[in-house]
Coordinates of C-alpha atoms and ligand atoms in Angstrom, one line a residue:
X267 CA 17.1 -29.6 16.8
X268 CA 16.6 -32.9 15.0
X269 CA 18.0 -31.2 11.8
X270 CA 21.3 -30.0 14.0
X271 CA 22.0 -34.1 14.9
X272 CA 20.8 -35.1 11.7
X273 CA 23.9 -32.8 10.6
X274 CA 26.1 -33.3 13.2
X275 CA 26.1 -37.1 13.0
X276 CA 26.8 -36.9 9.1
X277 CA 29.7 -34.8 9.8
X278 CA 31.2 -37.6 12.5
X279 CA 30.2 -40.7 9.8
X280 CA 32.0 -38.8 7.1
X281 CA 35.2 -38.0 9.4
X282 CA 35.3 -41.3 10.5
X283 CA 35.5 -42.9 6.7
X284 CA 38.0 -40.3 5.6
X285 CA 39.8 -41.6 9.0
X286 CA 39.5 -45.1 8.5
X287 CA 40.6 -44.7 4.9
X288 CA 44.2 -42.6 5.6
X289 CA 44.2 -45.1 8.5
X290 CA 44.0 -48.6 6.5
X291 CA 46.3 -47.0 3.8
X292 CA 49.1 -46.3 6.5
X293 CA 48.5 -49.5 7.9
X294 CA 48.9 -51.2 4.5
X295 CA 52.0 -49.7 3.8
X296 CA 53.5 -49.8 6.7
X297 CA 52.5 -54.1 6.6
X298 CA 54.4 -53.8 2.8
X299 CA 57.5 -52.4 5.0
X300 CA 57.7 -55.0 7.6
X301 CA 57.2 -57.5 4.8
X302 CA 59.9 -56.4 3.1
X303 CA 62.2 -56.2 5.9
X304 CA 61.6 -59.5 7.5
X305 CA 63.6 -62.6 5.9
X306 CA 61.2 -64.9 4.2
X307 CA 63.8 -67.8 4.4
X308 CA 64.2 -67.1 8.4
X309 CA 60.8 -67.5 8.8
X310 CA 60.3 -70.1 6.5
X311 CA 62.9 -72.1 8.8
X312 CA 61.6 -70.6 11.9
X313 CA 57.8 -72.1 11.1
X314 CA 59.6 -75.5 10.5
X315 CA 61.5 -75.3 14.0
X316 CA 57.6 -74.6 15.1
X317 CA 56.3 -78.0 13.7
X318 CA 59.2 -79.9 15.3
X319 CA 58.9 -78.4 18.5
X320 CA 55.9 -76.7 20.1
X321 CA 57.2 -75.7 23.3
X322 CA 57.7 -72.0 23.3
X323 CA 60.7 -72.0 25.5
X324 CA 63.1 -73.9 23.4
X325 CA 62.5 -71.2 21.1
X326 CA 63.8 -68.1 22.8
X327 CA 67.2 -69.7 22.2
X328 CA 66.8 -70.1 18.8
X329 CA 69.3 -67.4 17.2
X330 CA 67.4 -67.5 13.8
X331 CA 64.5 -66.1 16.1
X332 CA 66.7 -63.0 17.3
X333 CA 67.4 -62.0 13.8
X334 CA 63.8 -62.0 13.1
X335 CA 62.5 -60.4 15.8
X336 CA 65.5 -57.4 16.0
X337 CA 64.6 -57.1 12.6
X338 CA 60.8 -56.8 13.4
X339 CA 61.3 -54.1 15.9
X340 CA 63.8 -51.9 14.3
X341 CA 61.1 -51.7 11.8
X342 CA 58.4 -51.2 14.1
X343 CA 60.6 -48.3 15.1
X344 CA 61.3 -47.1 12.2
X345 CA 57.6 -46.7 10.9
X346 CA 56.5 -45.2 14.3
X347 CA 54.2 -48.5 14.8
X348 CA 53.0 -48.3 18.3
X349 CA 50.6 -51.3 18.2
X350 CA 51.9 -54.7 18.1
X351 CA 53.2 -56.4 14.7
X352 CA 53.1 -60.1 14.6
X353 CA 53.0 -62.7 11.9
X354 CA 51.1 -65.6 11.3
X355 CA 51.4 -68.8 8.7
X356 CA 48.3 -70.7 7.7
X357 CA 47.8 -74.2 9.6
X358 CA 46.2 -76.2 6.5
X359 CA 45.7 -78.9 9.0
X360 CA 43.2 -76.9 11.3
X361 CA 42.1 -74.2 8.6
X362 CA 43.3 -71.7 11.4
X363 CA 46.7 -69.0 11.0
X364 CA 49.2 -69.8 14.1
X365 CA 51.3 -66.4 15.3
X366 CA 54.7 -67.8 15.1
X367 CA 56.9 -64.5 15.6
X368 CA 54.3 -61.7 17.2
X369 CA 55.0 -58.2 18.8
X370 CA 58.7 -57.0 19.0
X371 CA 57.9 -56.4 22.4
X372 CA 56.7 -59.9 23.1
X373 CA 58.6 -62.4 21.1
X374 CA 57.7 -65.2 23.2
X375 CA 54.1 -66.0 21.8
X376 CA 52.6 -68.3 20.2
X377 CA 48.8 -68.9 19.6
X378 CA 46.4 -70.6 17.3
X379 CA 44.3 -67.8 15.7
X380 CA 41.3 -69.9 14.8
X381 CA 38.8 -67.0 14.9
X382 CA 40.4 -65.0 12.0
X383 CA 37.9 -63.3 9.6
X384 CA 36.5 -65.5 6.6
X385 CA 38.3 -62.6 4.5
X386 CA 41.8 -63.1 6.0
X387 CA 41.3 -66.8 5.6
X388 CA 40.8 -66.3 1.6
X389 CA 42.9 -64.0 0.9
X390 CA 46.2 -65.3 2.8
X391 CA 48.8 -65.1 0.5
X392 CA 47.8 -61.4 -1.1
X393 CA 48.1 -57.9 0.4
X394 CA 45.3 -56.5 1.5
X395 CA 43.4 -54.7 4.5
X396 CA 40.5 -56.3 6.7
X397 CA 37.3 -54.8 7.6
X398 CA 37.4 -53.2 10.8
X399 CA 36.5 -55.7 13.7
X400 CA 35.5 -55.2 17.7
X401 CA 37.1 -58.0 20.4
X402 CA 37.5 -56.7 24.0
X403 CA 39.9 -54.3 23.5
X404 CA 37.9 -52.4 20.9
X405 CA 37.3 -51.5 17.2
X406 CA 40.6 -52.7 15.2
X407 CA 41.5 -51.5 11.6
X408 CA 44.3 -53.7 10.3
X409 CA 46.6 -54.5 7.2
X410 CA 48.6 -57.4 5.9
X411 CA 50.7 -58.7 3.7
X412 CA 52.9 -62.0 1.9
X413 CA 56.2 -62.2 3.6
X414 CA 57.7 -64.6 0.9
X415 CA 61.1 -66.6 0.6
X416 CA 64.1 -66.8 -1.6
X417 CA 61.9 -68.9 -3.8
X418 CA 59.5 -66.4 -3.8
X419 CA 56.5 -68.7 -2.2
X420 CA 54.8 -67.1 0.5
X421 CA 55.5 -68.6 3.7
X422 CA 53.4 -65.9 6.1
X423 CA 51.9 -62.8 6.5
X424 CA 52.6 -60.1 8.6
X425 CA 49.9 -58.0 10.1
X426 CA 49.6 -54.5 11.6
X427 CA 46.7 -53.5 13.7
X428 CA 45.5 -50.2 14.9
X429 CA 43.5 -49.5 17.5
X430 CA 40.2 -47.5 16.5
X431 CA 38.6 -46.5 19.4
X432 CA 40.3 -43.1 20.7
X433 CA 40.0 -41.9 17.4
X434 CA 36.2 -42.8 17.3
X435 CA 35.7 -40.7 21.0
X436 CA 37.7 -37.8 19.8
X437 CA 35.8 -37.7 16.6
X438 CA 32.5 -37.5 18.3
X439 CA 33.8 -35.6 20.8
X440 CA 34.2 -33.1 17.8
X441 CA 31.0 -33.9 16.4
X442 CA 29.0 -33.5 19.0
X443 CA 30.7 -30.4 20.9
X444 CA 28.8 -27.7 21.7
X445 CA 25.6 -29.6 21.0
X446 CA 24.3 -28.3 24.2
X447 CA 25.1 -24.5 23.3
X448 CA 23.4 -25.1 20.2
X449 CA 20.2 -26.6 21.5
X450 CA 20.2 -23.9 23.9
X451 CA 20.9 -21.7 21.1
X452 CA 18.1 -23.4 18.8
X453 CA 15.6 -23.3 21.9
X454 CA 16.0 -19.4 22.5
X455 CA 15.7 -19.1 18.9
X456 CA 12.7 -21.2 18.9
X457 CA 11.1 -19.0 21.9
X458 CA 11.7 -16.1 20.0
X459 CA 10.1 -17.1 16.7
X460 CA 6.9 -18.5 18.5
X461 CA 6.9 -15.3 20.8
X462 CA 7.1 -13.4 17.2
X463 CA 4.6 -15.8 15.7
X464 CA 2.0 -15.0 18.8
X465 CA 2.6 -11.5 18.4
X466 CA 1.7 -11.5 14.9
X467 CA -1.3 -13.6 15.9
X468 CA -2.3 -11.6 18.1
X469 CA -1.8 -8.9 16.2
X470 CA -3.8 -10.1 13.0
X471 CA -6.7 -11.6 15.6
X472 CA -6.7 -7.7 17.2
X473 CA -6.3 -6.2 13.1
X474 CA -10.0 -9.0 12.5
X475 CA -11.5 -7.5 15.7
X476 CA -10.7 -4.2 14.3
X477 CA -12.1 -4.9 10.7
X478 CA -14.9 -6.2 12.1
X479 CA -15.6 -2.9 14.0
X480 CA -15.0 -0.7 11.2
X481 CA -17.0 -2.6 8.7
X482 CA -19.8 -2.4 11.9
X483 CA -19.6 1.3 11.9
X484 CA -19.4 1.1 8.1
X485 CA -22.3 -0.5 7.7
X486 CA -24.2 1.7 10.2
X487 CA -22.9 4.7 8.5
X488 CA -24.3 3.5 5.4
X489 CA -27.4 2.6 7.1
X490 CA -27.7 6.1 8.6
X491 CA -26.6 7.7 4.9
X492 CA -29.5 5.4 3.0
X493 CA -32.1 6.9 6.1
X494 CA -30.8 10.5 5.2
X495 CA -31.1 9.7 1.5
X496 CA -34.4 8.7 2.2
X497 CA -35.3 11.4 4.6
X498 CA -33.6 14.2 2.0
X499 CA -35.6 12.6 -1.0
X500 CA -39.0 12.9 1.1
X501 CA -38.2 16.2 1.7
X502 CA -37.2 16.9 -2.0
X503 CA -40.7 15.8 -2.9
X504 CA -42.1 17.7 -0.3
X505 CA -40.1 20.6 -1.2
X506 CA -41.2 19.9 -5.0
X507 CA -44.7 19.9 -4.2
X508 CA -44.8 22.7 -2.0
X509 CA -43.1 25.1 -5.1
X510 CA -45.7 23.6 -7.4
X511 CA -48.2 24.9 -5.0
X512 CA -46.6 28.2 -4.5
X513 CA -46.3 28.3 -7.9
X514 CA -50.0 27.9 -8.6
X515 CA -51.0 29.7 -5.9
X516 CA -49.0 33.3 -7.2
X517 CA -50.3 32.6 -10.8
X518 CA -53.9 31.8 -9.1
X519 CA -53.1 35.0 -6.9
X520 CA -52.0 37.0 -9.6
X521 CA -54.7 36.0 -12.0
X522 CA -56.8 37.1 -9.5
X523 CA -55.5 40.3 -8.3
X524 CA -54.3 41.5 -12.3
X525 CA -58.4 40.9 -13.2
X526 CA -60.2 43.5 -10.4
X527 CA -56.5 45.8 -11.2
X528 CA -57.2 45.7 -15.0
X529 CA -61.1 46.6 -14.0
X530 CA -60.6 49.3 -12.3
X531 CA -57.6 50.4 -15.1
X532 CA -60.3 50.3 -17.8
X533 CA -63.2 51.7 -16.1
X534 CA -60.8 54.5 -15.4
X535 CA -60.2 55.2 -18.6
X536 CA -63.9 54.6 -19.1
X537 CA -64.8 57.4 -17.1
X538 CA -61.9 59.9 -17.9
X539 CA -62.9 59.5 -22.2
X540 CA -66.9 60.1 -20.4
X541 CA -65.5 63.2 -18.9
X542 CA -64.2 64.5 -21.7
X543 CA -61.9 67.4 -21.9
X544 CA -64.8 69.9 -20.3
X545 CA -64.4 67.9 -16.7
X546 CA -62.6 69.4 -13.9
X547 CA -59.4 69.5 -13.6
X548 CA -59.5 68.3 -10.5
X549 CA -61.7 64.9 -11.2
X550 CA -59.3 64.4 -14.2
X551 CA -56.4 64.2 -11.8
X552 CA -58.4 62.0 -9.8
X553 CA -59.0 59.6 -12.7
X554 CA -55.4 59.9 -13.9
X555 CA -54.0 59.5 -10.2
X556 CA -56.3 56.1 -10.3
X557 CA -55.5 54.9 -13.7
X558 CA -51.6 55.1 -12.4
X559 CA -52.2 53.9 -9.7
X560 CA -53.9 50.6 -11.3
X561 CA -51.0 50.4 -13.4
X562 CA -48.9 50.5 -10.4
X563 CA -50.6 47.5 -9.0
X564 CA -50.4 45.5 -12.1
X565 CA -46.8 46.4 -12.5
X566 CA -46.3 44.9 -8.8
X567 CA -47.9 41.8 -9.5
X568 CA -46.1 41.1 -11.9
X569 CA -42.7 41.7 -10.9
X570 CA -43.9 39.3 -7.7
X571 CA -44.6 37.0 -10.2
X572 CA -41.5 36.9 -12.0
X573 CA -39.5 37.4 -8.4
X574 CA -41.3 33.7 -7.1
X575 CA -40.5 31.6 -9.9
X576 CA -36.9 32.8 -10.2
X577 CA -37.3 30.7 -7.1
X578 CA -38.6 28.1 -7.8
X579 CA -38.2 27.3 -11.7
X580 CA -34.9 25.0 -12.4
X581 CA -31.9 27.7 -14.7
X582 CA -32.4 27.3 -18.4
X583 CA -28.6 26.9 -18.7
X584 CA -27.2 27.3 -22.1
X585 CA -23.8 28.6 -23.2
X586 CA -23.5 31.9 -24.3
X587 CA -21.9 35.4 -24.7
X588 CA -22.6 38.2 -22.6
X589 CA -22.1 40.7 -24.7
X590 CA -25.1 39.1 -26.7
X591 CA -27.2 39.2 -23.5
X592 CA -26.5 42.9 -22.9
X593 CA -26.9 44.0 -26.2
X594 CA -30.1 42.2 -26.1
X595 CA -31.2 44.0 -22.8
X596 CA -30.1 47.4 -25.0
X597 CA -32.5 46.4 -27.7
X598 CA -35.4 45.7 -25.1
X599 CA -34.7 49.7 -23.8
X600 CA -34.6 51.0 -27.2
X601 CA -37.6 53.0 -26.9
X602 CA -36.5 54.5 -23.7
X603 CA -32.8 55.4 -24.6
X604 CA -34.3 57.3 -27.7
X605 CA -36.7 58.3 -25.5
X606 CA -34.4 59.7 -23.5
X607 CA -31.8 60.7 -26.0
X608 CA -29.6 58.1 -23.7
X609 CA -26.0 56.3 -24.9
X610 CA -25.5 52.8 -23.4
X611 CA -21.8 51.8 -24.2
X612 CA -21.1 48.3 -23.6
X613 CA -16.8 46.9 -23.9
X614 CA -15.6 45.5 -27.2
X615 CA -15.7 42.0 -25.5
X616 CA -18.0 40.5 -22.7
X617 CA -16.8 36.9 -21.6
X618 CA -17.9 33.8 -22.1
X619 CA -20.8 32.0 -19.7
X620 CA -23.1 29.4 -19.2
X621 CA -26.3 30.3 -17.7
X622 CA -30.3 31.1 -18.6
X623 CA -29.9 34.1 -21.0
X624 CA -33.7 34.7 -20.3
X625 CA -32.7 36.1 -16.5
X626 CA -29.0 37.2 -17.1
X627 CA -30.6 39.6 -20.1
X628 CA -33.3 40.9 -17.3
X629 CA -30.4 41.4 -14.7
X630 CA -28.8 43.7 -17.1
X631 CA -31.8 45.4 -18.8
X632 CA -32.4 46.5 -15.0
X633 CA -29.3 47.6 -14.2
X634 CA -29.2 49.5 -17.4
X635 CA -32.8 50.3 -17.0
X636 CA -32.1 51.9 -13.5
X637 CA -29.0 53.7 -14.8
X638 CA -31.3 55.5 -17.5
X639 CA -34.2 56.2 -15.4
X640 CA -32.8 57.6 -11.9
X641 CA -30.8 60.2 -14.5
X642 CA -31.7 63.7 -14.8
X643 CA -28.7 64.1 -16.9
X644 CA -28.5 65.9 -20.3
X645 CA -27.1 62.9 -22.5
X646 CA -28.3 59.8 -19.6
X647 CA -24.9 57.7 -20.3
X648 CA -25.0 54.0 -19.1
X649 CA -21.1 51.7 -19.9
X650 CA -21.5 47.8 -19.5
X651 CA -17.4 47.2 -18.6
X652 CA -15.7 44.1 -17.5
X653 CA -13.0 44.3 -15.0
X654 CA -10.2 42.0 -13.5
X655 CA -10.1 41.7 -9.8
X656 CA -7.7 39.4 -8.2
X657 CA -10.2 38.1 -5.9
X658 CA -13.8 38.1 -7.6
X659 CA -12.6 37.1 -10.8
X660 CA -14.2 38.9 -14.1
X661 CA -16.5 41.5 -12.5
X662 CA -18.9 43.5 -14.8
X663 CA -19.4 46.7 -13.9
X664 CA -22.7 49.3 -15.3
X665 CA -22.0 52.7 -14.5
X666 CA -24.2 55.5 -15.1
X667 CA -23.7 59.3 -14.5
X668 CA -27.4 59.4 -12.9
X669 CA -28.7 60.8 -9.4
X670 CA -26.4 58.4 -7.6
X671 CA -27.2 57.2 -4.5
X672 CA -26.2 58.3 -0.5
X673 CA -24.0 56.1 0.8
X674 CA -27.4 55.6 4.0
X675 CA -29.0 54.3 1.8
X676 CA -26.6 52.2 -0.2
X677 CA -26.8 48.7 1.8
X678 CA -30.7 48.6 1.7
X679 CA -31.6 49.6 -1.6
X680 CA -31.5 45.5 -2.5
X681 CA -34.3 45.1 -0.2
X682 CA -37.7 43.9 -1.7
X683 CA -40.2 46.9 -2.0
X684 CA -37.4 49.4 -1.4
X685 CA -37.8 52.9 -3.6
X686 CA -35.5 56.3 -2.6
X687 CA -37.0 58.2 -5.2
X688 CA -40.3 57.0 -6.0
X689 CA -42.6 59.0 -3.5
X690 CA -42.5 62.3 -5.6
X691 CA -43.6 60.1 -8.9
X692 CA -41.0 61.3 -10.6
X693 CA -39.0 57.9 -10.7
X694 CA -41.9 54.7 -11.3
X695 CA -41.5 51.7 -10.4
X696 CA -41.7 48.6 -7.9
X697 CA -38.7 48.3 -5.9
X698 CA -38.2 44.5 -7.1
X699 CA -35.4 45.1 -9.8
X700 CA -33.0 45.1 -7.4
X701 CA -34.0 42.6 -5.3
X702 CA -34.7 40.4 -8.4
X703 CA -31.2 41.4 -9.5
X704 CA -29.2 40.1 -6.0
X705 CA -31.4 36.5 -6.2
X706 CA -30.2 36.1 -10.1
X707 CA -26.7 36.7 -8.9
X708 CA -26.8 34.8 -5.7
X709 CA -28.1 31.8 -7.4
X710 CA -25.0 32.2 -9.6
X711 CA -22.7 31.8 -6.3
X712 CA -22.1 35.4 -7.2
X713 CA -22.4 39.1 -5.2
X714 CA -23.4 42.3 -6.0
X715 CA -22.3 45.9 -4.8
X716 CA -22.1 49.5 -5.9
X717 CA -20.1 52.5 -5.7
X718 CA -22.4 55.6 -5.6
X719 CA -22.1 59.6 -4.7
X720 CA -25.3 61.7 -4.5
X721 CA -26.0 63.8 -8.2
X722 CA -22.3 62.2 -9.5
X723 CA -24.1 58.5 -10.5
X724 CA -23.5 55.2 -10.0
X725 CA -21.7 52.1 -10.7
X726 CA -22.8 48.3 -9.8
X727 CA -20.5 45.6 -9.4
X728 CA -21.6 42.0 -9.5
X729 CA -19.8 38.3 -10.5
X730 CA -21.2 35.2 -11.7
X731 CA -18.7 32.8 -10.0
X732 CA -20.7 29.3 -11.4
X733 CA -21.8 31.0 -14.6
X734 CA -18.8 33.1 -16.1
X735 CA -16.6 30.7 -18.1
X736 CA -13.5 33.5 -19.7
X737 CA -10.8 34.4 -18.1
X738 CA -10.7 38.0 -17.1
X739 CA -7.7 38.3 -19.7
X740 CA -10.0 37.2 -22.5
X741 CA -12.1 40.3 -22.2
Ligands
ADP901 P1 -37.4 50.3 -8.8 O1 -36.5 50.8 -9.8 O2 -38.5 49.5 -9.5 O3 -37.9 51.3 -7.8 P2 -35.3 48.8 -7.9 O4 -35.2 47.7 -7.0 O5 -34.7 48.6 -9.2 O6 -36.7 49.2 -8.0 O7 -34.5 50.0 -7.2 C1 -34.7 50.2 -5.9 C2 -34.3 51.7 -5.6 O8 -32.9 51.9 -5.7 C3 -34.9 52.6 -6.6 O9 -36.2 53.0 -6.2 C4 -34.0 53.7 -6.6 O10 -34.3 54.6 -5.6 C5 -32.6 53.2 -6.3 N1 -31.8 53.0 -7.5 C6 -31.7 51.9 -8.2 N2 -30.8 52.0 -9.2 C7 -30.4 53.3 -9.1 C8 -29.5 54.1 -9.8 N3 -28.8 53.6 -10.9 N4 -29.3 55.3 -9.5 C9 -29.9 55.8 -8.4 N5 -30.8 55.1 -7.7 C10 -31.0 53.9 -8.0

């Protein structure tokens, strides 16, 4: 608001100079005119008539005063002058200017101007313009110049006045219009601005409360997180010591039961070489039924062995091929296939994986394994493929054209301890392969599955999701 009549009263200052400067430069011209138009000589003779006589009456009979002043006025009228012209000589005697012919309108005047401006004083005799003045009637701007005779002396001045003071009020009437409008103006604008400004304060005081509420909950997330941490990490030690124990107590357990098994394996085989050949049949089969039977044992121990610390030992991850795995398991059956006069085919290429080559080549030497032994075929066939599926990714396939498997029986045969065709002893075994096999794969985020028909054989299906790095394409 300050700023706006800071402003406003600049604008009125600068419209009054540029007024009282077109206003003085009229004036002065329009003194030049009159100057010009009055007779020097007339007034000279006129001022002398003045000293002689100082009565103002005898004057308005004086002819040589009607020239003047119908010369005076037909100029005023000419120039438009509204305000009064008048001249004036300089009375050396008193230091003071007398008006000896004044206003056209008012010829009948004369007056000792003893209060004229210092500057009017000095510079009688040249043209020039006053600075603006104030007496009762208000702020004056006037001009003047030498009215001079025939001989070119100058024997008064004439003076034009104008009066200031409407001019002033309708300037700052201008200025200062509206002024009220715009304060109001300024005010709502003001309202507005602080109403935004509390908002925003607000806003940013409610944004702090806010902050400070997250970075509460934050902190007693974190809190909660670094208890969990601490929590899981007991717990990770616990779990870490309570494997370690398992795993001591199955090789304690296993030590254990394999030394009374291997016992009663030898003294078995003791007794049957003390036989001899000349012993019953029947107390031979007895022997050999226990000696098998010892063998059995150990056999299960083992694999129960080898089933708990896939549990609980950490993947030996390398990178690797499979193909190298399964030829590996191949190599490990050797004895069997040409036992067996068997074929194990495995594809030209096997893909790419990372994972612990010691279990990956057991899960196939099972699966191959089983395929050769629950086969009564002529020429036991097992094929190690590779297939795409859209779903699974690469999924390896071993097929064999074995006993197969009914489809009853199908879901359960992963089960731990879980034999179809053990009881007659034609098939031995454990019934851990397969259970071993679905923990390798699961620990691999992978699945296994099968495809079976009674006497037509078998196929198993499993992926290694987090192990298998190839695309299917590569194989
Ligand atoms: P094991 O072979 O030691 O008995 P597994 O867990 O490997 O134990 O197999 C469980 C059972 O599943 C086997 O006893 C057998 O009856 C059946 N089985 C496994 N693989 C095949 C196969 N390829 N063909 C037919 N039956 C199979």
């Amino acid at each position: 608001m300050v700023m706006v009549l800071i402003l406003r009263y600049q604008g009125y200052q600068n419209i009054i100079r540029q007024a009282e400067r077109l206003t003085l430069a009229t004036l002065e011209n329009n003194a030049w005119s009159i100057a010009q138009i009055i007779n020097g000589d007339e007034h000279q003779h006129l001022q002398e008539a003045y000293q002689e006589k100082d009565e103002i009456s005898g004057l308005t009979q004086d002819q040589r005063y009607d020239n003047l002043h119908k010369a005076l006025a037909s100029a005023q009228k000419e120039l438009g002058i509204e305000t009064p012209v008048y001249t004036y000589t300089k009375n050396e005697a008193s230091n003071s200017f007398d008006f000896i012919v004044t206003s056209s309108l008012d010829p009948y005047f004369r007056h000792p101007f003893t209060s004229a401006p210092e500057e009017q004083i000095s510079s009688y005799g040249k043209s020039n313009r006053l600075p603006a003045y104030s007496d009762e009637h208000g702020k004056w701007l006037s001009a003047f110049s030498p009215i001079r005779n025939s001989s070119g002396e100058v024997v008064a001045m004439v003076q034009v006045d104008q009066c200031f003071d409407h001019f002033l009020n309708e300037a700052s009437q201008d200025a200062f219009a509206g002024l009220w409008w715009n304060f109001l103006l300024i005010l709502f604008l003001v309202i507005i601005v602080w109403k935004y400004v509390t908002v925003l304060i607000y806003k940013e005081e409610e944004d702090k409360i806010e902050l400070q509420k997250i970075i509460g909950e934050k902190t007693e997330i974190s809190e909660r997180l670094s208890l969990r941490e601490k929590e899981l990490e007991r717990q990770k030690k616990s779990l870490v010591n309570k494997n370690q124990y398992l795993e001591d107590f199955a090789n304690i357990v296993s030590h254990d039961l394999k030394s009374p098994l291997r016992g009663i394996s030898n003294f078995a085989s003791l007794l049957s070489r003390r036989l001899g050949p000349t012993a019953e049949s029947s107390t031979t089969e007895y022997v050999n039924y226990i000696k098998s039977n010892a063998k059995r044992a150990l056999n299960l121990v083992d694999g129960i062995l080898n089933y708990s610390k896939l549990g609980t030992d950490a993947h030996n991850n390398t990178s690797c091929n499979l193909l190298d795995l399964v030829k590996d398991a191949r190599e490990n059956l050797l004895s069997v296939i040409d036992g067996r006069g068997a074929v194990v085919e495995v594809a030209e290429r096997l893909p790419d994986a990372v994972c612990d080559k010691v279990i990956v080549t057991q899960l196939f030497q099972n699966l191959i394994g089983n395929g050769l032994k629950y086969n009564n075929a002529e020429v036991p066939t097992v094929k190690v493929t590779c297939t795409k599926d859209p779903e699974k990714g690469c999924v390896m396939a071993v097929s064999d054209n074995g006993i197969g498997i009914a489809k009853e029986y199908q879901a359960s045969i992963f089960d731990m301890f879980t034999r179809l065709h053990g009881s007659e002893g034609q098939f031995e075994g454990s019934g851990i392969g397969l259970a071993f096999c679905l923990r390798i794969i699961k620990s691999y985020g992978g699945e296994i599955w099968l495809d079976s028909e009674e006497g037509k054989g078998s196929t198993f299906y499993f992926n290694l999701p987090e192990a298998l790095l190839g695309e299917p394409e590569m194989v």
